[in-house]
Amino acid sequence: MTMESVLNVDAPDLPHGRLRGVRRGTLASFGQVQMTVAESGHGFVRTSLEGPAVQPGTDLALLAAGYASVTAVRAVTEVADVDLSGLDGD
């Protein structure tokens, strides 16, 4: 059985003339912004948004440098060959 791959393509928000090219990149370990809990107490939660430390060679680093990024990925799919019949509730 072969698993199909798809291409994840990201392009920076730049005019066509400023695009520096297309490069192969790896997926960054997380997105452009992460939300964290800064403080919590009785009846409240204060959150904070933090930008990532950009890892060289990742899609985020390429976008920041003005390149489009292409990464081959395989999608998560459901499998039917695992017995989960005990969870049917009958």
PDB file of N, CA and C in Angstrom:
ATOM      1  N   MET A   1       0.840  -1.174   0.000  1.00  0.00           N
ATOM      2  CA  MET A   1       0.000   0.000   0.000  1.00  0.00           C
ATOM      3  C   MET A   1       0.888   1.241   0.000  1.00  0.00           C
ATOM      4  N   THR A   2       0.645   2.141  -0.915  1.00  0.00           N
ATOM      5  CA  THR A   2       1.392   3.392  -0.935  1.00  0.00           C
ATOM      6  C   THR A   2       0.506   4.507  -0.409  1.00  0.00           C
ATOM      7  N   MET A   3       1.124   5.394   0.316  1.00  0.00           N
ATOM      8  CA  MET A   3       0.385   6.537   0.830  1.00  0.00           C
ATOM      9  C   MET A   3       0.647   7.722  -0.081  1.00  0.00           C
ATOM     10  N   GLU A   4      -0.417   8.401  -0.462  1.00  0.00           N
ATOM     11  CA  GLU A   4      -0.299   9.559  -1.331  1.00  0.00           C
ATOM     12  C   GLU A   4       0.250  10.744  -0.553  1.00  0.00           C
ATOM     13  N   SER A   5       1.020  11.553  -1.223  1.00  0.00           N
ATOM     14  CA  SER A   5       1.543  12.779  -0.638  1.00  0.00           C
ATOM     15  C   SER A   5       0.844  13.969  -1.281  1.00  0.00           C
ATOM     16  N   VAL A   6       0.780  15.037  -0.544  1.00  0.00           N
ATOM     17  CA  VAL A   6       0.276  16.303  -1.076  1.00  0.00           C
ATOM     18  C   VAL A   6       1.349  17.349  -0.828  1.00  0.00           C
ATOM     19  N   LEU A   7       1.260  18.438  -1.557  1.00  0.00           N
ATOM     20  CA  LEU A   7       2.220  19.509  -1.374  1.00  0.00           C
ATOM     21  C   LEU A   7       1.591  20.627  -0.564  1.00  0.00           C
ATOM     22  N   ASN A   8       2.272  21.028   0.494  1.00  0.00           N
ATOM     23  CA  ASN A   8       1.888  22.185   1.282  1.00  0.00           C
ATOM     24  C   ASN A   8       2.675  23.362   0.710  1.00  0.00           C
ATOM     25  N   VAL A   9       1.966  24.330   0.133  1.00  0.00           N
ATOM     26  CA  VAL A   9       2.618  25.474  -0.492  1.00  0.00           C
ATOM     27  C   VAL A   9       2.205  26.737   0.262  1.00  0.00           C
ATOM     28  N   ASP A  10       3.182  27.488   0.715  1.00  0.00           N
ATOM     29  CA  ASP A  10       2.942  28.755   1.403  1.00  0.00           C
ATOM     30  C   ASP A  10       3.680  29.849   0.642  1.00  0.00           C
ATOM     31  N   ALA A  11       3.018  30.984   0.489  1.00  0.00           N
ATOM     32  CA  ALA A  11       3.648  32.109  -0.197  1.00  0.00           C
ATOM     33  C   ALA A  11       3.542  33.352   0.675  1.00  0.00           C
ATOM     34  N   PRO A  12       4.595  34.168   0.688  1.00  0.00           N
ATOM     35  CA  PRO A  12       4.537  35.395   1.488  1.00  0.00           C
ATOM     36  C   PRO A  12       3.577  36.405   0.855  1.00  0.00           C
ATOM     37  N   ASP A  13       3.050  37.286   1.666  1.00  0.00           N
ATOM     38  CA  ASP A  13       2.133  38.318   1.200  1.00  0.00           C
ATOM     39  C   ASP A  13       2.955  39.470   0.624  1.00  0.00           C
ATOM     40  N   LEU A  14       3.441  39.248  -0.593  1.00  0.00           N
ATOM     41  CA  LEU A  14       4.302  40.228  -1.276  1.00  0.00           C
ATOM     42  C   LEU A  14       3.827  40.413  -2.708  1.00  0.00           C
ATOM     43  N   PRO A  15       4.095  41.572  -3.311  1.00  0.00           N
ATOM     44  CA  PRO A  15       3.831  41.704  -4.746  1.00  0.00           C
ATOM     45  C   PRO A  15       4.706  40.710  -5.514  1.00  0.00           C
ATOM     46  N   HIS A  16       4.219  40.245  -6.651  1.00  0.00           N
ATOM     47  CA  HIS A  16       4.920  39.226  -7.448  1.00  0.00           C
ATOM     48  C   HIS A  16       6.386  39.591  -7.699  1.00  0.00           C
ATOM     49  N   GLY A  17       6.666  40.826  -7.981  1.00  0.00           N
ATOM     50  CA  GLY A  17       8.038  41.258  -8.282  1.00  0.00           C
ATOM     51  C   GLY A  17       8.993  41.182  -7.102  1.00  0.00           C
ATOM     52  N   ARG A  18       8.470  41.089  -5.886  1.00  0.00           N
ATOM     53  CA  ARG A  18       9.338  41.015  -4.702  1.00  0.00           C
ATOM     54  C   ARG A  18       9.530  39.584  -4.201  1.00  0.00           C
ATOM     55  N   LEU A  19       8.799  38.622  -4.781  1.00  0.00           N
ATOM     56  CA  LEU A  19       8.970  37.212  -4.417  1.00  0.00           C
ATOM     57  C   LEU A  19      10.368  36.777  -4.844  1.00  0.00           C
ATOM     58  N   ARG A  20      11.141  36.219  -3.917  1.00  0.00           N
ATOM     59  CA  ARG A  20      12.535  35.865  -4.186  1.00  0.00           C
ATOM     60  C   ARG A  20      12.689  34.513  -4.858  1.00  0.00           C
ATOM     61  N   GLY A  21      11.641  33.716  -4.914  1.00  0.00           N
ATOM     62  CA  GLY A  21      11.707  32.407  -5.542  1.00  0.00           C
ATOM     63  C   GLY A  21      10.941  31.383  -4.729  1.00  0.00           C
ATOM     64  N   VAL A  22      11.138  30.126  -5.070  1.00  0.00           N
ATOM     65  CA  VAL A  22      10.472  29.009  -4.402  1.00  0.00           C
ATOM     66  C   VAL A  22      11.547  28.083  -3.856  1.00  0.00           C
ATOM     67  N   ARG A  23      11.390  27.657  -2.607  1.00  0.00           N
ATOM     68  CA  ARG A  23      12.371  26.780  -1.967  1.00  0.00           C
ATOM     69  C   ARG A  23      11.657  25.634  -1.253  1.00  0.00           C
ATOM     70  N   ARG A  24      12.368  24.509  -1.112  1.00  0.00           N
ATOM     71  CA  ARG A  24      11.863  23.386  -0.323  1.00  0.00           C
ATOM     72  C   ARG A  24      12.103  23.712   1.141  1.00  0.00           C
ATOM     73  N   GLY A  25      11.071  23.548   1.957  1.00  0.00           N
ATOM     74  CA  GLY A  25      11.208  23.823   3.385  1.00  0.00           C
ATOM     75  C   GLY A  25      10.643  22.692   4.222  1.00  0.00           C
ATOM     76  N   THR A  26      11.029  22.678   5.468  1.00  0.00           N
ATOM     77  CA  THR A  26      10.437  21.734   6.413  1.00  0.00           C
ATOM     78  C   THR A  26       9.335  22.465   7.175  1.00  0.00           C
ATOM     79  N   LEU A  27       8.421  21.714   7.756  1.00  0.00           N
ATOM     80  CA  LEU A  27       7.360  22.339   8.527  1.00  0.00           C
ATOM     81  C   LEU A  27       7.915  22.830   9.856  1.00  0.00           C
ATOM     82  N   ALA A  28       7.568  24.045  10.216  1.00  0.00           N
ATOM     83  CA  ALA A  28       7.944  24.561  11.527  1.00  0.00           C
ATOM     84  C   ALA A  28       7.209  23.756  12.587  1.00  0.00           C
ATOM     85  N   SER A  29       7.773  23.684  13.770  1.00  0.00           N
ATOM     86  CA  SER A  29       7.168  22.863  14.818  1.00  0.00           C
ATOM     87  C   SER A  29       5.853  23.434  15.325  1.00  0.00           C
ATOM     88  N   PHE A  30       5.566  24.702  15.041  1.00  0.00           N
ATOM     89  CA  PHE A  30       4.279  25.297  15.389  1.00  0.00           C
ATOM     90  C   PHE A  30       4.053  26.496  14.487  1.00  0.00           C
ATOM     91  N   GLY A  31       2.834  27.048  14.542  1.00  0.00           N
ATOM     92  CA  GLY A  31       2.453  28.142  13.671  1.00  0.00           C
ATOM     93  C   GLY A  31       3.102  29.470  14.026  1.00  0.00           C
ATOM     94  N   GLN A  32       2.632  30.519  13.389  1.00  0.00           N
ATOM     95  CA  GLN A  32       3.249  31.824  13.556  1.00  0.00           C
ATOM     96  C   GLN A  32       3.001  32.437  14.922  1.00  0.00           C
ATOM     97  N   VAL A  33       1.930  32.036  15.597  1.00  0.00           N
ATOM     98  CA  VAL A  33       1.617  32.599  16.909  1.00  0.00           C
ATOM     99  C   VAL A  33       1.154  31.473  17.825  1.00  0.00           C
ATOM    100  N   GLN A  34       1.604  31.500  19.056  1.00  0.00           N
ATOM    101  CA  GLN A  34       1.128  30.559  20.061  1.00  0.00           C
ATOM    102  C   GLN A  34       0.475  31.345  21.184  1.00  0.00           C
ATOM    103  N   MET A  35      -0.660  30.824  21.665  1.00  0.00           N
ATOM    104  CA  MET A  35      -1.326  31.440  22.795  1.00  0.00           C
ATOM    105  C   MET A  35      -0.927  30.685  24.057  1.00  0.00           C
ATOM    106  N   THR A  36      -0.537  31.418  25.079  1.00  0.00           N
ATOM    107  CA  THR A  36      -0.189  30.806  26.348  1.00  0.00           C
ATOM    108  C   THR A  36      -1.021  31.455  27.451  1.00  0.00           C
ATOM    109  N   VAL A  37      -1.184  30.744  28.545  1.00  0.00           N
ATOM    110  CA  VAL A  37      -1.874  31.303  29.709  1.00  0.00           C
ATOM    111  C   VAL A  37      -0.836  32.084  30.508  1.00  0.00           C
ATOM    112  N   ALA A  38      -1.023  33.389  30.587  1.00  0.00           N
ATOM    113  CA  ALA A  38      -0.091  34.246  31.308  1.00  0.00           C
ATOM    114  C   ALA A  38      -0.403  34.267  32.800  1.00  0.00           C
ATOM    115  N   GLU A  39      -1.693  34.216  33.125  1.00  0.00           N
ATOM    116  CA  GLU A  39      -2.098  34.293  34.527  1.00  0.00           C
ATOM    117  C   GLU A  39      -3.529  33.785  34.630  1.00  0.00           C
ATOM    118  N   SER A  40      -3.838  33.089  35.693  1.00  0.00           N
ATOM    119  CA  SER A  40      -5.219  32.668  35.921  1.00  0.00           C
ATOM    120  C   SER A  40      -5.531  32.833  37.400  1.00  0.00           C
ATOM    121  N   GLY A  41      -6.780  33.079  37.664  1.00  0.00           N
ATOM    122  CA  GLY A  41      -7.220  33.264  39.041  1.00  0.00           C
ATOM    123  C   GLY A  41      -8.701  32.974  39.142  1.00  0.00           C
ATOM    124  N   HIS A  42      -9.282  33.300  40.234  1.00  0.00           N
ATOM    125  CA  HIS A  42     -10.701  33.033  40.447  1.00  0.00           C
ATOM    126  C   HIS A  42     -11.534  33.868  39.465  1.00  0.00           C
ATOM    127  N   GLY A  43     -12.136  33.203  38.500  1.00  0.00           N
ATOM    128  CA  GLY A  43     -13.017  33.872  37.548  1.00  0.00           C
ATOM    129  C   GLY A  43     -12.341  34.549  36.374  1.00  0.00           C
ATOM    130  N   PHE A  44     -11.037  34.358  36.190  1.00  0.00           N
ATOM    131  CA  PHE A  44     -10.399  34.993  35.027  1.00  0.00           C
ATOM    132  C   PHE A  44      -9.202  34.179  34.547  1.00  0.00           C
ATOM    133  N   VAL A  45      -8.904  34.353  33.271  1.00  0.00           N
ATOM    134  CA  VAL A  45      -7.698  33.810  32.647  1.00  0.00           C
ATOM    135  C   VAL A  45      -7.156  34.904  31.736  1.00  0.00           C
ATOM    136  N   ARG A  46      -5.889  35.240  31.891  1.00  0.00           N
ATOM    137  CA  ARG A  46      -5.244  36.213  31.020  1.00  0.00           C
ATOM    138  C   ARG A  46      -4.299  35.449  30.101  1.00  0.00           C
ATOM    139  N   THR A  47      -4.462  35.656  28.800  1.00  0.00           N
ATOM    140  CA  THR A  47      -3.633  34.962  27.827  1.00  0.00           C
ATOM    141  C   THR A  47      -2.609  35.905  27.226  1.00  0.00           C
ATOM    142  N   SER A  48      -1.617  35.314  26.589  1.00  0.00           N
ATOM    143  CA  SER A  48      -0.555  36.076  25.940  1.00  0.00           C
ATOM    144  C   SER A  48      -0.272  35.430  24.589  1.00  0.00           C
ATOM    145  N   LEU A  49      -0.043  36.235  23.568  1.00  0.00           N
ATOM    146  CA  LEU A  49       0.341  35.726  22.257  1.00  0.00           C
ATOM    147  C   LEU A  49       1.832  35.909  22.090  1.00  0.00           C
ATOM    148  N   GLU A  50       2.493  34.838  21.658  1.00  0.00           N
ATOM    149  CA  GLU A  50       3.941  34.886  21.484  1.00  0.00           C
ATOM    150  C   GLU A  50       4.301  34.403  20.091  1.00  0.00           C
ATOM    151  N   GLY A  51       5.232  35.095  19.472  1.00  0.00           N
ATOM    152  CA  GLY A  51       5.749  34.656  18.184  1.00  0.00           C
ATOM    153  C   GLY A  51       6.835  33.617  18.400  1.00  0.00           C
ATOM    154  N   PRO A  52       7.032  32.732  17.442  1.00  0.00           N
ATOM    155  CA  PRO A  52       8.020  31.661  17.607  1.00  0.00           C
ATOM    156  C   PRO A  52       9.443  32.140  17.324  1.00  0.00           C
ATOM    157  N   ALA A  53      10.394  31.392  17.836  1.00  0.00           N
ATOM    158  CA  ALA A  53      11.778  31.553  17.401  1.00  0.00           C
ATOM    159  C   ALA A  53      11.859  30.814  16.070  1.00  0.00           C
ATOM    160  N   VAL A  54      12.127  31.528  15.006  1.00  0.00           N
ATOM    161  CA  VAL A  54      12.080  30.939  13.665  1.00  0.00           C
ATOM    162  C   VAL A  54      13.284  30.029  13.462  1.00  0.00           C
ATOM    163  N   GLN A  55      13.012  28.779  13.111  1.00  0.00           N
ATOM    164  CA  GLN A  55      14.067  27.795  12.884  1.00  0.00           C
ATOM    165  C   GLN A  55      14.524  27.856  11.425  1.00  0.00           C
ATOM    166  N   PRO A  56      15.823  27.938  11.162  1.00  0.00           N
ATOM    167  CA  PRO A  56      16.319  28.003   9.786  1.00  0.00           C
ATOM    168  C   PRO A  56      15.849  26.813   8.956  1.00  0.00           C
ATOM    169  N   GLY A  57      15.514  27.066   7.700  1.00  0.00           N
ATOM    170  CA  GLY A  57      15.103  26.006   6.785  1.00  0.00           C
ATOM    171  C   GLY A  57      13.638  25.652   6.857  1.00  0.00           C
ATOM    172  N   THR A  58      12.905  26.246   7.795  1.00  0.00           N
ATOM    173  CA  THR A  58      11.480  25.936   7.912  1.00  0.00           C
ATOM    174  C   THR A  58      10.665  26.831   6.990  1.00  0.00           C
ATOM    175  N   ASP A  59       9.402  26.430   6.810  1.00  0.00           N
ATOM    176  CA  ASP A  59       8.509  27.227   5.984  1.00  0.00           C
ATOM    177  C   ASP A  59       8.387  28.655   6.518  1.00  0.00           C
ATOM    178  N   LEU A  60       8.355  28.832   7.836  1.00  0.00           N
ATOM    179  CA  LEU A  60       8.262  30.178   8.407  1.00  0.00           C
ATOM    180  C   LEU A  60       9.498  31.012   8.097  1.00  0.00           C
ATOM    181  N   ALA A  61      10.678  30.405   8.173  1.00  0.00           N
ATOM    182  CA  ALA A  61      11.916  31.135   7.875  1.00  0.00           C
ATOM    183  C   ALA A  61      11.958  31.545   6.407  1.00  0.00           C
ATOM    184  N   LEU A  62      11.537  30.655   5.531  1.00  0.00           N
ATOM    185  CA  LEU A  62      11.527  30.978   4.102  1.00  0.00           C
ATOM    186  C   LEU A  62      10.538  32.092   3.794  1.00  0.00           C
ATOM    187  N   LEU A  63       9.352  32.034   4.396  1.00  0.00           N
ATOM    188  CA  LEU A  63       8.364  33.091   4.192  1.00  0.00           C
ATOM    189  C   LEU A  63       8.903  34.434   4.666  1.00  0.00           C
ATOM    190  N   ALA A  64       9.535  34.441   5.834  1.00  0.00           N
ATOM    191  CA  ALA A  64      10.091  35.680   6.381  1.00  0.00           C
ATOM    192  C   ALA A  64      11.182  36.252   5.474  1.00  0.00           C
ATOM    193  N   ALA A  65      11.883  35.376   4.753  1.00  0.00           N
ATOM    194  CA  ALA A  65      12.960  35.811   3.857  1.00  0.00           C
ATOM    195  C   ALA A  65      12.445  36.160   2.460  1.00  0.00           C
ATOM    196  N   GLY A  66      11.115  36.048   2.232  1.00  0.00           N
ATOM    197  CA  GLY A  66      10.546  36.426   0.945  1.00  0.00           C
ATOM    198  C   GLY A  66      10.425  35.321  -0.076  1.00  0.00           C
ATOM    199  N   TYR A  67      10.593  34.057   0.345  1.00  0.00           N
ATOM    200  CA  TYR A  67      10.457  32.915  -0.555  1.00  0.00           C
ATOM    201  C   TYR A  67       9.121  32.218  -0.347  1.00  0.00           C
ATOM    202  N   ALA A  68       8.614  31.584  -1.404  1.00  0.00           N
ATOM    203  CA  ALA A  68       7.513  30.646  -1.252  1.00  0.00           C
ATOM    204  C   ALA A  68       8.127  29.335  -0.768  1.00  0.00           C
ATOM    205  N   SER A  69       7.378  28.588   0.021  1.00  0.00           N
ATOM    206  CA  SER A  69       7.878  27.345   0.598  1.00  0.00           C
ATOM    207  C   SER A  69       7.008  26.177   0.135  1.00  0.00           C
ATOM    208  N   VAL A  70       7.649  25.065  -0.226  1.00  0.00           N
ATOM    209  CA  VAL A  70       6.941  23.855  -0.630  1.00  0.00           C
ATOM    210  C   VAL A  70       7.434  22.700   0.231  1.00  0.00           C
ATOM    211  N   THR A  71       6.489  21.977   0.840  1.00  0.00           N
ATOM    212  CA  THR A  71       6.809  20.827   1.685  1.00  0.00           C
ATOM    213  C   THR A  71       5.887  19.680   1.304  1.00  0.00           C
ATOM    214  N   ALA A  72       6.444  18.494   1.061  1.00  0.00           N
ATOM    215  CA  ALA A  72       5.623  17.314   0.802  1.00  0.00           C
ATOM    216  C   ALA A  72       5.144  16.746   2.131  1.00  0.00           C
ATOM    217  N   VAL A  73       3.845  16.499   2.247  1.00  0.00           N
ATOM    218  CA  VAL A  73       3.272  15.971   3.484  1.00  0.00           C
ATOM    219  C   VAL A  73       2.334  14.812   3.158  1.00  0.00           C
ATOM    220  N   ARG A  74       2.092  14.002   4.160  1.00  0.00           N
ATOM    221  CA  ARG A  74       1.092  12.937   4.058  1.00  0.00           C
ATOM    222  C   ARG A  74       0.010  13.235   5.075  1.00  0.00           C
ATOM    223  N   ALA A  75      -1.208  13.139   4.636  1.00  0.00           N
ATOM    224  CA  ALA A  75      -2.338  13.473   5.498  1.00  0.00           C
ATOM    225  C   ALA A  75      -2.592  12.384   6.531  1.00  0.00           C
ATOM    226  N   VAL A  76      -3.138  12.786   7.659  1.00  0.00           N
ATOM    227  CA  VAL A  76      -3.607  11.839   8.659  1.00  0.00           C
ATOM    228  C   VAL A  76      -4.902  11.245   8.128  1.00  0.00           C
ATOM    229  N   THR A  77      -5.005   9.928   8.160  1.00  0.00           N
ATOM    230  CA  THR A  77      -6.205   9.271   7.646  1.00  0.00           C
ATOM    231  C   THR A  77      -6.708   8.236   8.632  1.00  0.00           C
ATOM    232  N   GLU A  78      -7.990   7.933   8.535  1.00  0.00           N
ATOM    233  CA  GLU A  78      -8.587   6.903   9.370  1.00  0.00           C
ATOM    234  C   GLU A  78      -8.197   5.529   8.835  1.00  0.00           C
ATOM    235  N   VAL A  79      -7.936   4.576   9.730  1.00  0.00           N
ATOM    236  CA  VAL A  79      -7.630   3.207   9.321  1.00  0.00           C
ATOM    237  C   VAL A  79      -8.762   2.288   9.757  1.00  0.00           C
ATOM    238  N   ALA A  80      -8.993   1.255   8.961  1.00  0.00           N
ATOM    239  CA  ALA A  80     -10.084   0.334   9.259  1.00  0.00           C
ATOM    240  C   ALA A  80      -9.593  -1.006   9.792  1.00  0.00           C
ATOM    241  N   ASP A  81      -8.293  -1.207   9.902  1.00  0.00           N
ATOM    242  CA  ASP A  81      -7.768  -2.521  10.289  1.00  0.00           C
ATOM    243  C   ASP A  81      -7.415  -2.610  11.779  1.00  0.00           C
ATOM    244  N   VAL A  82      -7.953  -1.723  12.600  1.00  0.00           N
ATOM    245  CA  VAL A  82      -7.753  -1.756  14.046  1.00  0.00           C
ATOM    246  C   VAL A  82      -9.100  -2.096  14.679  1.00  0.00           C
ATOM    247  N   ASP A  83      -9.134  -3.117  15.525  1.00  0.00           N
ATOM    248  CA  ASP A  83     -10.384  -3.564  16.135  1.00  0.00           C
ATOM    249  C   ASP A  83     -10.787  -2.653  17.298  1.00  0.00           C
ATOM    250  N   LEU A  84     -11.805  -1.873  17.082  1.00  0.00           N
ATOM    251  CA  LEU A  84     -12.351  -0.993  18.110  1.00  0.00           C
ATOM    252  C   LEU A  84     -13.789  -1.382  18.452  1.00  0.00           C
ATOM    253  N   SER A  85     -14.171  -2.618  18.133  1.00  0.00           N
ATOM    254  CA  SER A  85     -15.553  -3.041  18.306  1.00  0.00           C
ATOM    255  C   SER A  85     -16.016  -2.992  19.758  1.00  0.00           C
ATOM    256  N   GLY A  86     -15.124  -3.085  20.727  1.00  0.00           N
ATOM    257  CA  GLY A  86     -15.509  -3.003  22.134  1.00  0.00           C
ATOM    258  C   GLY A  86     -15.995  -1.619  22.545  1.00  0.00           C
ATOM    259  N   LEU A  87     -15.863  -0.649  21.687  1.00  0.00           N
ATOM    260  CA  LEU A  87     -16.272   0.709  22.004  1.00  0.00           C
ATOM    261  C   LEU A  87     -17.626   1.087  21.409  1.00  0.00           C
ATOM    262  N   ASP A  88     -18.305   0.099  20.795  1.00  0.00           N
ATOM    263  CA  ASP A  88     -19.575   0.383  20.139  1.00  0.00           C
ATOM    264  C   ASP A  88     -20.710   0.674  21.108  1.00  0.00           C
ATOM    265  N   GLY A  89     -20.575   0.305  22.366  1.00  0.00           N
ATOM    266  CA  GLY A  89     -21.616   0.567  23.364  1.00  0.00           C
ATOM    267  C   GLY A  89     -22.772  -0.418  23.336  1.00  0.00           C
ATOM    268  N   ASP A  90     -22.704  -1.455  22.555  1.00  0.00           N
ATOM    269  CA  ASP A  90     -23.792  -2.449  22.495  1.00  0.00           C
ATOM    270  C   ASP A  90     -23.505  -3.617  23.403  1.00  0.00           C
TER     271      ASP A  90
END
